Amino acid sequence: MHIEEHILKQVNEWLTDPFDKETREQVEEMMTSSPDVLTESFYKNLEFGTGGMRGIMGVGTNRINKYTLGKSTQGLSNYLKQSFPSETLRVAIAYDCRLNSNTLAKTVADVFSANGIEVYLFSDMRPTPELSFAVRHLNCHCGIVLTASHNPPEYNGYKVYWQDGGQLVPPQDGEIISVIEALNYSEIQWVANEDLIHYIDHEIDDAFIESTIKNASFITDAKTRENLSIVFTSLHGTSIKVVPDTLARAGYTSVSIVEEQREPNGNFPTVKSPNPEEPEALTMALALAEKVSADIVIGTDPDSDRLGVAVRNNEGQMVLLNGNQTMSLMTAFLLEQWKNAGKLNGNQFVGSTIVSTPMMMEIATNYGVQCKVGLTGFKWIAKFIKDFPELEFIGGGEESFGFMVGDKVRDKDAVASTLLICEIAALAKANGSSVYQELLKLYVDHGFYKEHLVSLTKKGIEGALAIKQMMVDMRENPIAEINGQRVLMVEDYLASTAKNLLTGEQEELTIPKSDVLIYYTEDGSKIAARPSGTEPKIKFYVSVNTHVGSVDEIPNAEAYLDEKIRNILTDLNII
């Protein structure tokens, strides 16, 4: 197998100091027995995507290991010193349940401390949103989480948060990457100053839980909470550290935990994927719900930033909600609570993303509240809070099962979201309604919006090239008609243009550049295409809608929308 020269250059560097003997031996083994794996491991450097830096663990520049993380941490240390030259630097570090997360977290802490930076390292795994909270709570300059969210077991990752508790955004991320790429591995300072590493745990847990309850609680009647029967699964992840305590302290006493999935385990032995977006992940929780006659099922991903929810429909059967439905329910509930408290005065906003349901805009408009829409990734919603300090942030969500309540955490937060959806369910039950019935009411009030996601997985170098070519083809051969409907508008976020295909007029998009195409058709349908920033996938998002005059019209309307979605996917050749 031919190996390109730039790859061999990277490989040869890893066969010398400062790389340890074990690493050099692994590289030599790949050279002789697995040249294809060698190429995959060294053909590029790991990149920062929508959720930070994620990759397969192993040896190489395109892998998560002590050297790639050490280099990133050394570069970040240098950048911190440049940015805050006269301050005592402080960083917070957390890690999830993944294989090697604890040792990688200590490696990161060692490098920071070796650079004279004070480190606050969680003594055990903790949810990602708790790290976001801790950054501000401890007045840190930045924070790191070792996590790969819901990726397969062989993955790990490195998410960087700044002073505001939000993830890095441009241009700062680019500046830091430039500093990192200019470094040689020999410049990494490895020898820890243990005096600068402080271990944190329960005191931060208590503050985080207290803040969560204050932010996401709206019911004062203890009986209302006690009457809600909840099934919860952490899917072998970190949420087990704080979600049960949060629910208990908030007054939810009827909580059944899926015991087979309680124990944190980076191999995720009971599921194919620890992703609550996947229906299969909640199989055990749904079975337990039938056994205990639960009202609601909630499952969180390994780092506890996203949640899946199942509720009973009008026939008493458990049905899974998608991320768009959950975020619409949560947003509408929050706005109603703010309205009832007399807190809405036009100076508030909610957040969403360009591939999430347009229903968010409809709900916000109905309450006289702004809906700010950004690129995919919660770092953009967090950035709105920083960019618009004159406005109060109520909440925000994205279609991929993430939601954020208030501004104490600046990332999607399954801890607060779990409490919030329980509040919605408990109050609905007390009023003779249900979460499902509340969703149907939203469709009547704001329009029946239905979304569907198709993800095509294409792994490795060839897969990355195939995904890139698909986006090129769509740009070079623009779609003029979808399912018999004319395309009225095409938004190209890479070119920063919005083009009206009927008039030829073109406007500039003010949202930062991203490899996303969105089509709007004359019947109100919306179709988006984007490569994933964290997985080897290209994603297609379809949103269709219709008007319903009453709940009784919804079954026929849903059949109509389902057929429309099938026709769109067939027309685009993506099913």
Coordinates of C-alpha atoms in Angstrom, one line a residue:
M1 CA 0.0 0.0 0.0
H2 CA 1.4 3.4 -1.0
I3 CA 1.6 5.9 1.9
E4 CA 1.8 9.6 1.0
E5 CA 4.9 11.5 1.9
H6 CA 3.2 13.9 4.3
I7 CA 1.9 10.9 6.3
L8 CA 5.3 9.3 6.4
K9 CA 6.8 12.6 7.8
Q10 CA 4.3 12.5 10.6
V11 CA 5.0 8.8 11.3
N12 CA 8.7 9.3 11.4
E13 CA 8.4 12.0 14.0
W14 CA 6.5 9.6 16.2
L15 CA 9.4 7.2 16.0
T16 CA 11.7 9.5 17.9
D17 CA 11.8 11.4 21.2
P18 CA 9.8 12.7 23.0
F19 CA 7.4 9.7 22.2
D20 CA 7.8 6.9 24.7
K21 CA 8.9 3.4 23.8
E22 CA 5.4 1.9 23.9
T23 CA 4.1 4.5 21.4
R24 CA 7.1 4.0 19.0
E25 CA 6.6 0.2 19.1
Q26 CA 2.9 0.6 18.3
V27 CA 3.7 2.8 15.3
E28 CA 6.3 0.3 14.0
E29 CA 3.7 -2.5 14.4
M30 CA 1.2 -0.5 12.3
M31 CA 3.9 0.1 9.6
T32 CA 4.5 -3.6 9.1
S33 CA 1.1 -5.1 9.7
S34 CA -1.6 -2.4 9.3
P35 CA -0.6 0.3 6.8
D36 CA -4.2 1.2 6.2
V37 CA -4.7 1.8 9.9
L38 CA -1.4 3.8 9.9
T39 CA -2.7 6.0 7.2
E40 CA -6.0 6.6 9.0
S41 CA -4.1 7.4 12.2
F42 CA -1.7 10.0 10.7
Y43 CA -3.3 11.5 7.5
K44 CA -4.5 14.6 9.4
N45 CA -4.5 16.3 12.8
L46 CA -7.7 16.0 14.9
E47 CA -9.9 19.0 14.3
F48 CA -12.3 21.0 16.5
G49 CA -15.9 20.4 15.3
T50 CA -19.4 21.4 16.6
G51 CA -18.7 19.6 19.9
G52 CA -15.0 20.1 20.4
M53 CA -12.3 17.6 19.4
R54 CA -13.4 14.0 19.1
G55 CA -11.7 10.9 17.7
I56 CA -10.9 7.3 18.1
M57 CA -8.4 6.5 20.9
G58 CA -5.0 5.2 19.7
V59 CA -1.6 6.3 18.4
G60 CA -1.3 9.0 15.8
T61 CA -2.1 12.6 15.0
N62 CA -5.7 11.8 14.1
R63 CA -6.3 9.9 17.3
I64 CA -7.0 10.8 20.9
N65 CA -4.0 10.0 23.1
K66 CA -1.8 11.6 25.7
Y67 CA 0.3 13.4 23.0
T68 CA -2.4 15.0 21.0
L69 CA -4.2 16.1 24.1
G70 CA -0.9 17.1 25.7
K71 CA -0.1 19.3 22.7
S72 CA -3.6 20.9 22.7
T73 CA -3.2 21.6 26.4
Q74 CA 0.3 23.1 26.0
G75 CA -1.0 25.3 23.2
L76 CA -4.0 26.3 25.4
S77 CA -1.7 27.1 28.3
N78 CA 0.4 29.4 26.1
Y79 CA -2.7 31.1 24.8
L80 CA -4.1 31.6 28.3
K81 CA -0.8 33.3 29.3
Q82 CA -1.0 35.6 26.3
S83 CA -4.6 36.4 27.0
F84 CA -4.3 37.0 30.7
P85 CA -0.7 38.1 31.3
S86 CA -1.1 39.5 34.8
E87 CA -3.6 37.1 36.3
T88 CA -3.3 33.9 38.3
L89 CA -4.7 31.4 35.8
R90 CA -7.3 28.8 36.9
V91 CA -8.9 26.0 34.9
A92 CA -11.5 23.4 35.7
I93 CA -11.4 19.8 34.4
A94 CA -14.1 17.2 34.3
Y95 CA -14.4 13.8 32.5
D96 CA -17.1 11.3 31.7
C97 CA -17.4 7.5 32.0
R98 CA -15.5 6.7 28.8
L99 CA -12.5 4.3 28.7
N100 CA -9.3 6.2 29.7
S101 CA -11.2 9.4 30.5
N102 CA -9.8 9.6 34.0
T103 CA -6.2 9.1 33.0
L104 CA -6.4 11.5 30.1
A105 CA -8.0 14.1 32.4
K106 CA -5.0 13.7 34.8
T107 CA -2.6 14.1 31.9
V108 CA -4.3 17.3 30.9
A109 CA -4.2 18.5 34.5
D110 CA -0.5 17.7 34.7
V111 CA 0.3 19.7 31.7
F112 CA -1.7 22.7 32.9
S113 CA 0.0 22.5 36.3
A114 CA 3.4 22.1 34.8
N115 CA 2.8 25.5 33.1
G116 CA 2.0 27.1 36.5
I117 CA -1.8 27.1 36.1
E118 CA -4.1 26.3 39.0
V119 CA -6.2 23.3 38.2
Y120 CA -9.6 22.2 39.7
L121 CA -10.0 18.6 38.8
F122 CA -13.1 16.6 39.6
S123 CA -12.2 13.6 41.7
D124 CA -14.6 11.4 39.8
M125 CA -16.6 11.5 36.6
R126 CA -19.2 14.3 36.3
P127 CA -21.8 15.5 33.7
T128 CA -20.6 18.0 31.1
P129 CA -23.0 20.7 32.2
E130 CA -21.6 20.6 35.7
L131 CA -18.2 21.6 34.2
S132 CA -19.8 24.5 32.4
F133 CA -21.3 25.6 35.7
A134 CA -18.0 25.0 37.6
V135 CA -16.1 27.3 35.3
R136 CA -18.1 30.3 36.4
H137 CA -18.7 29.1 39.9
L138 CA -14.9 28.9 40.5
N139 CA -14.0 32.0 38.5
C140 CA -11.9 29.9 36.1
H141 CA -10.4 31.2 32.9
C142 CA -11.3 28.1 31.0
G143 CA -12.6 24.5 31.4
I144 CA -12.0 21.1 29.8
V145 CA -14.2 18.1 29.6
L146 CA -12.9 14.7 28.4
T147 CA -15.8 13.2 26.6
A148 CA -17.1 12.0 23.3
S149 CA -20.7 12.4 24.1
H150 CA -22.7 9.5 22.6
N151 CA -20.0 8.3 20.1
P152 CA -19.1 4.6 20.1
P153 CA -16.9 3.2 22.9
E154 CA -13.6 3.5 21.0
Y155 CA -14.0 7.3 20.9
N156 CA -13.0 10.0 23.4
G157 CA -12.7 13.8 23.1
Y158 CA -11.7 17.2 24.4
K159 CA -14.1 20.1 24.8
V160 CA -12.8 23.5 25.7
Y161 CA -14.9 26.1 27.6
W162 CA -14.0 29.7 28.2
Q163 CA -14.6 32.2 31.1
D164 CA -18.4 32.5 30.3
G165 CA -18.9 28.8 30.7
G166 CA -19.6 28.4 27.0
Q167 CA -17.6 26.4 24.4
L168 CA -15.0 28.1 22.2
V169 CA -16.3 29.9 19.1
P170 CA -14.7 31.7 16.2
P171 CA -12.4 33.5 15.9
Q172 CA -11.0 32.5 19.3
D173 CA -11.0 28.7 18.5
G174 CA -9.0 29.5 15.3
E175 CA -6.5 31.5 17.3
I176 CA -6.0 28.7 19.8
I177 CA -5.7 26.1 17.0
S178 CA -3.0 28.2 15.4
V179 CA -1.0 28.3 18.6
I180 CA -1.4 24.5 19.0
E181 CA -0.3 23.7 15.4
A182 CA 2.8 25.9 15.7
L183 CA 4.0 23.8 18.6
N184 CA 6.3 20.8 18.5
Y185 CA 5.6 17.8 20.7
S186 CA 9.0 18.4 22.3
E187 CA 7.6 21.6 23.8
I188 CA 5.0 19.9 25.9
Q189 CA 5.7 20.4 29.6
W190 CA 4.7 17.1 31.3
V191 CA 6.1 17.3 34.8
A192 CA 3.1 18.1 37.1
N193 CA 3.1 20.6 39.9
E194 CA 0.9 18.6 42.2
D195 CA 0.5 21.6 44.6
L196 CA -1.5 23.4 41.9
I197 CA -3.9 20.5 41.3
H198 CA -7.0 20.8 43.6
Y199 CA -9.6 18.0 43.6
I200 CA -13.2 19.0 43.7
D201 CA -16.4 17.0 44.2
H202 CA -19.4 17.4 46.5
E203 CA -19.2 21.1 47.2
I204 CA -19.6 21.7 43.5
D205 CA -22.3 19.1 43.2
D206 CA -24.3 20.8 45.9
A207 CA -24.0 24.2 44.3
F208 CA -24.9 22.8 40.9
I209 CA -27.9 20.9 42.1
E210 CA -29.1 23.9 44.1
S211 CA -28.8 26.1 41.0
T212 CA -30.5 23.6 38.8
I213 CA -33.5 23.3 41.1
K214 CA -33.8 27.1 41.3
N215 CA -33.6 27.4 37.6
A216 CA -35.9 24.6 36.5
S217 CA -38.5 24.4 39.2
F218 CA -42.0 25.9 38.8
I219 CA -44.3 23.7 41.0
T220 CA -44.7 24.6 44.7
D221 CA -47.1 21.7 45.5
A222 CA -45.1 18.7 46.9
K223 CA -48.1 16.4 46.2
T224 CA -48.0 17.2 42.5
R225 CA -44.4 16.0 42.3
E226 CA -44.9 12.9 44.4
N227 CA -47.8 11.8 42.1
L228 CA -45.5 11.6 39.0
S229 CA -44.1 8.2 38.3
I230 CA -40.7 8.4 36.6
V231 CA -38.4 5.9 35.0
F232 CA -34.8 7.1 34.6
T233 CA -31.7 5.5 32.9
S234 CA -28.3 7.0 32.8
L235 CA -27.3 4.6 30.0
H236 CA -24.1 3.7 31.9
G237 CA -23.1 7.4 32.0
T238 CA -22.3 10.3 34.3
S239 CA -25.8 11.5 35.0
I240 CA -26.2 8.9 37.7
K241 CA -23.9 11.2 39.8
V242 CA -26.4 14.0 40.1
V243 CA -29.8 13.4 38.4
P244 CA -31.3 11.1 41.0
D245 CA -30.2 13.5 43.8
T246 CA -31.6 16.5 41.8
L247 CA -35.0 14.8 41.4
A248 CA -35.0 13.7 45.1
R249 CA -34.2 17.2 46.4
A250 CA -36.8 18.7 44.1
G251 CA -39.4 16.5 45.6
Y252 CA -39.8 13.7 43.1
T253 CA -40.1 10.6 45.2
S254 CA -41.4 8.0 42.7
V255 CA -38.3 7.5 40.6
S256 CA -37.4 4.0 39.3
I257 CA -33.9 3.6 37.9
V258 CA -32.9 1.0 35.3
E259 CA -30.5 -0.9 37.5
E260 CA -28.8 -2.8 34.6
Q261 CA -27.7 0.6 33.2
R262 CA -26.9 2.4 36.5
E263 CA -23.2 1.5 36.7
P264 CA -21.0 3.8 34.6
N265 CA -19.3 1.8 31.9
G266 CA -17.4 3.1 28.9
N267 CA -18.2 -0.1 27.0
F268 CA -21.9 0.6 27.2
P269 CA -22.7 -3.2 27.4
T270 CA -26.5 -3.1 27.3
V271 CA -27.0 -0.8 24.3
K272 CA -25.8 -0.7 20.7
S273 CA -25.4 3.1 21.0
P274 CA -25.6 5.1 24.3
N275 CA -27.5 7.8 22.4
P276 CA -31.0 8.7 23.6
E277 CA -31.8 9.8 20.0
E278 CA -31.8 6.1 19.1
P279 CA -35.1 4.4 20.2
E280 CA -33.2 1.2 21.0
A281 CA -31.3 2.9 23.7
L282 CA -34.4 3.2 25.8
T283 CA -35.7 -0.3 25.4
M284 CA -34.9 -1.4 29.0
A285 CA -36.4 1.8 30.4
L286 CA -39.6 1.4 28.4
A287 CA -39.9 -2.2 29.7
L288 CA -39.5 -1.0 33.3
A289 CA -42.1 1.8 32.6
E290 CA -44.7 -0.8 31.7
K291 CA -43.8 -2.9 34.8
V292 CA -44.2 0.1 37.2
S293 CA -46.9 1.9 35.2
A294 CA -44.7 5.0 34.9
D295 CA -45.9 8.3 33.4
I296 CA -42.6 9.3 31.8
V297 CA -39.3 7.7 30.8
I298 CA -36.1 9.8 30.6
G299 CA -32.7 8.6 29.4
T300 CA -29.5 10.6 29.2
D301 CA -26.3 10.2 27.1
P302 CA -22.8 9.4 28.6
D303 CA -21.9 12.9 29.5
S304 CA -25.4 14.0 30.4
D305 CA -25.9 16.9 28.1
R306 CA -28.8 15.5 26.0
L307 CA -31.9 13.5 27.0
G308 CA -34.5 11.3 25.4
V309 CA -38.1 11.3 26.6
A310 CA -41.0 8.9 26.3
V311 CA -44.5 9.7 27.5
R312 CA -47.9 8.0 27.3
N313 CA -50.2 8.8 24.3
N314 CA -53.9 9.1 24.5
E315 CA -54.2 5.3 24.3
G316 CA -51.9 4.8 27.2
Q317 CA -48.9 3.6 25.1
M318 CA -45.4 4.9 25.6
V319 CA -44.2 6.9 22.6
L320 CA -40.8 8.5 22.1
L321 CA -40.6 12.2 21.6
N322 CA -38.0 13.6 19.2
G323 CA -35.7 16.5 20.1
N324 CA -37.9 19.0 18.2
Q325 CA -41.0 18.0 20.1
T326 CA -39.2 18.1 23.5
M327 CA -37.6 21.5 22.9
S328 CA -41.0 22.9 21.7
L329 CA -42.7 21.6 24.9
M330 CA -40.0 23.0 27.1
T331 CA -39.9 26.4 25.4
A332 CA -43.7 26.8 25.5
F333 CA -43.8 25.8 29.1
L334 CA -41.1 28.2 30.1
L335 CA -42.7 31.1 28.2
E336 CA -46.1 30.4 29.8
Q337 CA -44.5 30.4 33.3
W338 CA -42.7 33.7 32.6
K339 CA -45.9 35.2 31.3
N340 CA -47.9 34.1 34.3
A341 CA -45.2 35.6 36.5
G342 CA -45.5 38.9 34.7
K343 CA -41.8 38.7 33.6
L344 CA -42.2 39.1 29.8
N345 CA -41.6 42.7 28.7
G346 CA -40.0 42.3 25.2
N347 CA -36.5 42.1 26.6
Q348 CA -36.2 38.3 26.6
F349 CA -35.1 35.7 24.0
V350 CA -35.0 32.0 23.4
G351 CA -32.4 30.2 21.3
S352 CA -32.6 27.6 18.5
T353 CA -30.5 26.4 15.5
I354 CA -30.9 26.5 11.7
V355 CA -31.7 22.8 11.4
S356 CA -34.2 22.7 14.3
T357 CA -38.0 23.0 14.0
P358 CA -39.4 26.4 12.7
M359 CA -42.1 25.8 15.4
M360 CA -39.7 27.5 17.9
M361 CA -40.0 30.8 16.0
E362 CA -43.8 30.4 16.0
I363 CA -44.0 29.8 19.7
A364 CA -41.7 32.6 20.6
T365 CA -43.5 35.1 18.4
N366 CA -46.8 34.2 20.0
Y367 CA -45.4 35.3 23.4
G368 CA -43.7 38.4 22.0
V369 CA -40.3 37.0 22.7
Q370 CA -37.3 37.0 20.3
C371 CA -36.0 33.7 18.9
K372 CA -32.4 33.9 18.0
V373 CA -31.3 31.2 15.5
G374 CA -27.6 30.1 15.1
L375 CA -25.6 27.3 13.7
T376 CA -25.8 23.7 14.9
G377 CA -24.1 23.3 18.3
F378 CA -24.9 24.8 21.7
K379 CA -21.9 27.0 21.7
W380 CA -23.8 29.3 19.4
I381 CA -26.8 29.5 21.7
A382 CA -24.4 30.2 24.6
K383 CA -22.7 32.9 22.5
F384 CA -26.1 34.7 22.2
I385 CA -26.1 35.2 25.9
K386 CA -22.7 36.8 25.8
D387 CA -23.5 38.9 22.7
F388 CA -26.9 40.2 24.0
P389 CA -26.3 41.1 27.6
E390 CA -29.2 43.5 27.5
L391 CA -31.6 40.6 27.0
E392 CA -32.7 37.9 29.4
F393 CA -32.2 34.3 28.2
I394 CA -35.1 32.0 29.0
G395 CA -34.1 28.8 27.4
G396 CA -33.0 27.2 24.1
G397 CA -32.7 23.9 22.3
E398 CA -31.7 22.0 19.3
E399 CA -33.1 19.1 17.4
S400 CA -30.5 16.7 18.6
F401 CA -32.1 16.2 22.0
G402 CA -30.4 19.1 23.8
F403 CA -31.9 21.9 25.9
M404 CA -30.6 24.6 28.2
V405 CA -32.6 26.3 30.9
G406 CA -31.5 29.8 31.9
D407 CA -27.9 31.0 31.8
K408 CA -26.2 29.3 34.8
V409 CA -25.0 26.5 32.5
R410 CA -23.8 27.6 29.0
D411 CA -24.2 24.3 27.2
K412 CA -27.0 21.8 26.7
D413 CA -27.9 20.4 30.0
A414 CA -29.7 17.1 30.6
V415 CA -29.8 17.6 34.4
A416 CA -31.9 20.8 34.3
S417 CA -33.8 19.5 31.3
T418 CA -34.7 16.3 33.1
L419 CA -36.1 18.3 36.0
L420 CA -38.0 20.7 33.6
I421 CA -39.7 17.9 31.7
C422 CA -40.8 16.3 35.0
E423 CA -42.2 19.6 36.0
I424 CA -44.2 19.8 32.8
A425 CA -45.4 16.2 33.2
A426 CA -46.3 16.6 36.9
L427 CA -48.3 19.8 36.3
A428 CA -50.1 18.3 33.3
K429 CA -51.1 15.2 35.2
A430 CA -52.3 17.3 38.1
N431 CA -54.5 19.3 35.7
G432 CA -56.0 16.1 34.1
S433 CA -53.8 16.4 31.0
S434 CA -50.5 14.8 29.9
V435 CA -47.3 15.8 28.2
Y436 CA -48.6 14.2 25.0
Q437 CA -51.9 16.2 25.2
E438 CA -49.9 19.4 25.8
L439 CA -47.9 18.7 22.6
L440 CA -51.1 18.2 20.6
K441 CA -52.4 21.6 21.9
L442 CA -49.2 23.2 20.7
Y443 CA -49.9 21.9 17.2
V444 CA -53.3 23.4 17.2
D445 CA -52.1 26.7 18.5
H446 CA -48.9 27.1 16.5
G447 CA -49.2 24.8 13.5
F448 CA -48.4 21.1 13.2
Y449 CA -44.7 20.8 12.4
K450 CA -43.1 17.4 11.8
E451 CA -39.5 16.7 11.3
H452 CA -37.4 13.8 10.2
L453 CA -33.6 13.2 10.2
V454 CA -31.6 10.9 7.9
S455 CA -28.0 10.3 8.8
L456 CA -25.7 8.5 6.3
T457 CA -22.5 7.1 7.8
K458 CA -19.4 7.2 5.7
K459 CA -16.2 6.3 7.7
G460 CA -12.5 6.9 7.1
I461 CA -10.7 8.9 4.4
E462 CA -12.9 7.7 1.6
G463 CA -16.0 8.5 3.6
A464 CA -14.9 12.0 4.3
L465 CA -14.1 12.6 0.7
A466 CA -17.6 11.1 -0.3
I467 CA -19.4 13.5 2.1
K468 CA -17.4 16.4 0.8
Q469 CA -18.3 15.5 -2.8
M470 CA -22.0 15.2 -2.0
M471 CA -22.0 18.8 -0.7
V472 CA -20.1 19.9 -3.8
D473 CA -22.5 18.2 -6.1
M474 CA -25.5 19.8 -4.4
R475 CA -23.9 23.2 -4.8
E476 CA -22.8 22.7 -8.4
N477 CA -26.2 21.2 -9.4
P478 CA -28.7 23.2 -7.3
I479 CA -32.1 21.6 -6.7
A480 CA -34.9 23.6 -8.3
E481 CA -37.9 21.3 -7.3
I482 CA -38.5 18.9 -4.5
N483 CA -41.6 16.6 -4.4
G484 CA -43.3 18.6 -7.1
Q485 CA -42.8 21.9 -5.2
R486 CA -40.6 24.7 -6.5
V487 CA -37.6 25.6 -4.3
L488 CA -38.2 29.3 -3.5
M489 CA -35.0 30.0 -1.5
V490 CA -31.6 28.4 -1.0
E491 CA -29.4 29.3 1.9
D492 CA -25.7 28.4 1.5
Y493 CA -24.0 29.0 4.8
L494 CA -20.5 28.2 3.3
A495 CA -21.0 31.0 0.8
S496 CA -23.0 33.1 3.2
T497 CA -25.7 33.6 0.7
A498 CA -29.5 33.4 0.6
K499 CA -30.8 33.2 -3.0
N500 CA -34.4 33.7 -4.1
L501 CA -34.7 31.3 -7.1
L502 CA -37.8 33.1 -8.4
T503 CA -36.4 36.6 -8.6
G504 CA -32.6 35.8 -8.6
E505 CA -32.1 38.2 -5.7
Q506 CA -29.4 37.3 -3.3
E507 CA -28.8 38.4 0.3
E508 CA -25.8 38.0 2.6
L509 CA -26.2 35.7 5.6
T510 CA -24.8 37.2 8.8
I511 CA -24.4 33.8 10.6
P512 CA -20.8 32.5 10.6
K513 CA -19.8 30.3 7.7
S514 CA -20.6 26.6 7.9
D515 CA -21.0 23.7 5.4
V516 CA -24.8 23.8 5.4
L517 CA -27.3 24.0 2.6
I518 CA -31.0 24.7 3.3
Y519 CA -33.9 24.6 0.8
Y520 CA -37.3 26.2 1.3
T521 CA -40.2 25.1 -0.9
E522 CA -43.4 26.9 -1.9
D523 CA -45.5 24.7 0.4
G524 CA -43.5 25.6 3.5
S525 CA -41.2 22.6 3.6
K526 CA -37.6 23.0 4.7
I527 CA -34.8 20.6 3.8
A528 CA -31.2 21.0 5.2
A529 CA -28.0 19.1 4.4
R530 CA -24.9 19.2 6.5
P531 CA -21.9 17.0 7.4
S532 CA -21.7 16.2 11.1
G533 CA -19.0 18.1 13.0
T534 CA -18.4 15.2 15.4
E535 CA -19.2 11.9 13.5
P536 CA -18.4 10.5 10.1
K537 CA -21.9 11.3 8.8
I538 CA -23.8 13.5 6.5
K539 CA -27.2 14.5 7.8
F540 CA -30.4 15.5 6.0
Y541 CA -33.1 17.3 8.0
V542 CA -36.7 17.5 6.7
S543 CA -39.4 19.8 8.2
V544 CA -42.9 19.9 6.9
N545 CA -46.0 21.5 8.4
T546 CA -49.8 22.0 8.0
H547 CA -52.6 23.8 9.9
V548 CA -54.9 21.9 12.2
G549 CA -58.1 23.4 13.6
S550 CA -58.5 20.9 16.4
V551 CA -56.8 17.9 18.1
D552 CA -59.3 15.7 16.2
E553 CA -57.7 16.6 12.9
I554 CA -54.2 15.6 14.0
P555 CA -54.3 11.9 13.0
N556 CA -55.2 12.7 9.4
A557 CA -52.8 15.6 9.3
E558 CA -49.9 13.4 10.6
A559 CA -50.6 10.8 7.9
Y560 CA -50.5 13.6 5.3
L561 CA -47.2 14.9 6.7
D562 CA -45.6 11.4 6.9
E563 CA -46.4 10.8 3.2
K564 CA -44.9 14.2 2.3
I565 CA -41.7 13.3 4.2
R566 CA -41.4 10.0 2.4
N567 CA -41.9 11.6 -1.0
I568 CA -39.3 14.2 -0.2
L569 CA -36.7 11.6 0.8
T570 CA -37.5 9.5 -2.2
D571 CA -37.2 12.5 -4.5
L572 CA -33.8 13.3 -3.1
N573 CA -32.6 9.7 -3.2
I574 CA -31.6 9.6 0.4
I575 CA -33.7 6.6 1.5

